[in-house]
Amino acid sequence: MEYVNIYICNSQMLISLAITFMNLFQPSYDVRKPRMNLRNS
């Protein structure tokens, strides 16, 4: 059970880190999005 609890804690930490990174890179992603659309078209 200890390994399961550690895995759950690590997954929650990874999810929180992913959310913080997404929040940090969200404006840069919004800027890159139209550029990618121009390259694709």
Short mmCIF file of N, CA and C in Angstrom, two decimals:
data_model
loop_
_atom_site.label_atom_id
_atom_site.label_comp_id
_atom_site.label_asym_id
_atom_site.label_seq_id
_atom_site.Cartn_x
_atom_site.Cartn_y
_atom_site.Cartn_z
N MET A 1 0.84 -1.21 0.00
CA MET A 1 0.00 0.00 0.00
C MET A 1 0.87 1.26 0.00
N GLU A 2 2.06 1.15 0.61
CA GLU A 2 2.92 2.33 0.66
C GLU A 2 3.36 2.73 -0.75
N TYR A 3 3.66 1.74 -1.58
CA TYR A 3 4.07 2.06 -2.95
C TYR A 3 2.94 2.72 -3.71
N VAL A 4 1.71 2.27 -3.48
CA VAL A 4 0.56 2.87 -4.16
C VAL A 4 0.39 4.31 -3.72
N ASN A 5 0.54 4.58 -2.42
CA ASN A 5 0.40 5.95 -1.92
C ASN A 5 1.49 6.84 -2.49
N ILE A 6 2.71 6.34 -2.58
CA ILE A 6 3.81 7.12 -3.14
C ILE A 6 3.54 7.40 -4.62
N TYR A 7 3.01 6.41 -5.35
CA TYR A 7 2.72 6.61 -6.76
C TYR A 7 1.63 7.66 -6.94
N ILE A 8 0.61 7.63 -6.08
CA ILE A 8 -0.48 8.60 -6.18
C ILE A 8 0.06 10.00 -5.88
N CYS A 9 0.92 10.12 -4.87
CA CYS A 9 1.48 11.43 -4.53
C CYS A 9 2.34 11.95 -5.69
N ASN A 10 3.15 11.08 -6.28
CA ASN A 10 3.99 11.50 -7.40
C ASN A 10 3.14 11.91 -8.59
N SER A 11 2.06 11.19 -8.87
CA SER A 11 1.20 11.53 -10.00
C SER A 11 0.54 12.87 -9.76
N GLN A 12 0.11 13.14 -8.53
CA GLN A 12 -0.50 14.43 -8.22
C GLN A 12 0.52 15.55 -8.38
N MET A 13 1.76 15.31 -7.97
CA MET A 13 2.80 16.32 -8.14
C MET A 13 3.08 16.57 -9.62
N LEU A 14 3.12 15.49 -10.42
CA LEU A 14 3.36 15.66 -11.85
C LEU A 14 2.21 16.42 -12.50
N ILE A 15 0.97 16.12 -12.09
CA ILE A 15 -0.18 16.82 -12.65
C ILE A 15 -0.12 18.30 -12.28
N SER A 16 0.23 18.61 -11.02
CA SER A 16 0.31 20.01 -10.60
C SER A 16 1.43 20.72 -11.36
N LEU A 17 2.56 20.05 -11.55
CA LEU A 17 3.66 20.66 -12.31
C LEU A 17 3.24 20.88 -13.76
N ALA A 18 2.53 19.92 -14.35
CA ALA A 18 2.08 20.07 -15.73
C ALA A 18 1.12 21.25 -15.85
N ILE A 19 0.24 21.41 -14.87
CA ILE A 19 -0.71 22.53 -14.91
C ILE A 19 0.04 23.86 -14.79
N THR A 20 1.05 23.91 -13.92
CA THR A 20 1.80 25.16 -13.77
C THR A 20 2.58 25.46 -15.05
N PHE A 21 3.20 24.46 -15.67
CA PHE A 21 3.92 24.69 -16.92
C PHE A 21 2.97 25.13 -18.03
N MET A 22 1.79 24.52 -18.09
CA MET A 22 0.80 24.92 -19.10
C MET A 22 0.37 26.37 -18.87
N ASN A 23 0.21 26.76 -17.61
CA ASN A 23 -0.17 28.14 -17.32
C ASN A 23 0.95 29.10 -17.68
N LEU A 24 2.21 28.68 -17.49
CA LEU A 24 3.33 29.55 -17.81
C LEU A 24 3.50 29.69 -19.33
N PHE A 25 3.35 28.58 -20.06
CA PHE A 25 3.59 28.60 -21.50
C PHE A 25 2.32 28.85 -22.31
N GLN A 26 1.21 29.14 -21.64
CA GLN A 26 -0.04 29.35 -22.37
C GLN A 26 0.04 30.57 -23.31
N PRO A 27 0.54 31.74 -22.85
CA PRO A 27 0.65 32.89 -23.76
C PRO A 27 1.58 32.62 -24.93
N SER A 28 2.73 31.97 -24.69
CA SER A 28 3.66 31.67 -25.78
C SER A 28 3.02 30.67 -26.75
N TYR A 29 2.21 29.73 -26.21
CA TYR A 29 1.52 28.78 -27.08
C TYR A 29 0.48 29.49 -27.93
N ASP A 30 -0.20 30.50 -27.35
CA ASP A 30 -1.18 31.26 -28.12
C ASP A 30 -0.49 32.04 -29.24
N VAL A 31 0.76 32.47 -29.00
CA VAL A 31 1.49 33.22 -30.02
C VAL A 31 1.99 32.26 -31.10
N ARG A 32 2.43 31.07 -30.71
CA ARG A 32 2.97 30.12 -31.69
C ARG A 32 1.86 29.48 -32.52
N LYS A 33 0.65 29.42 -31.99
CA LYS A 33 -0.43 28.71 -32.66
C LYS A 33 -0.71 29.28 -34.06
N PRO A 34 -0.92 30.59 -34.23
CA PRO A 34 -1.15 31.11 -35.58
C PRO A 34 0.06 30.92 -36.50
N ARG A 35 1.27 30.96 -35.94
CA ARG A 35 2.46 30.73 -36.76
C ARG A 35 2.45 29.32 -37.33
N MET A 36 2.07 28.34 -36.51
CA MET A 36 2.01 26.96 -36.98
C MET A 36 0.92 26.82 -38.04
N ASN A 37 -0.19 27.54 -37.86
CA ASN A 37 -1.26 27.48 -38.85
C ASN A 37 -0.78 28.08 -40.17
N LEU A 38 0.01 29.15 -40.12
CA LEU A 38 0.52 29.74 -41.35
C LEU A 38 1.50 28.79 -42.03
N ARG A 39 2.33 28.10 -41.24
CA ARG A 39 3.28 27.16 -41.83
C ARG A 39 2.55 25.98 -42.46
N ASN A 40 1.50 25.49 -41.79
CA ASN A 40 0.77 24.34 -42.32
C ASN A 40 0.02 24.71 -43.60
N SER A 41 -0.54 25.92 -43.63
CA SER A 41 -1.30 26.33 -44.81
C SER A 41 -0.33 26.87 -45.87
#
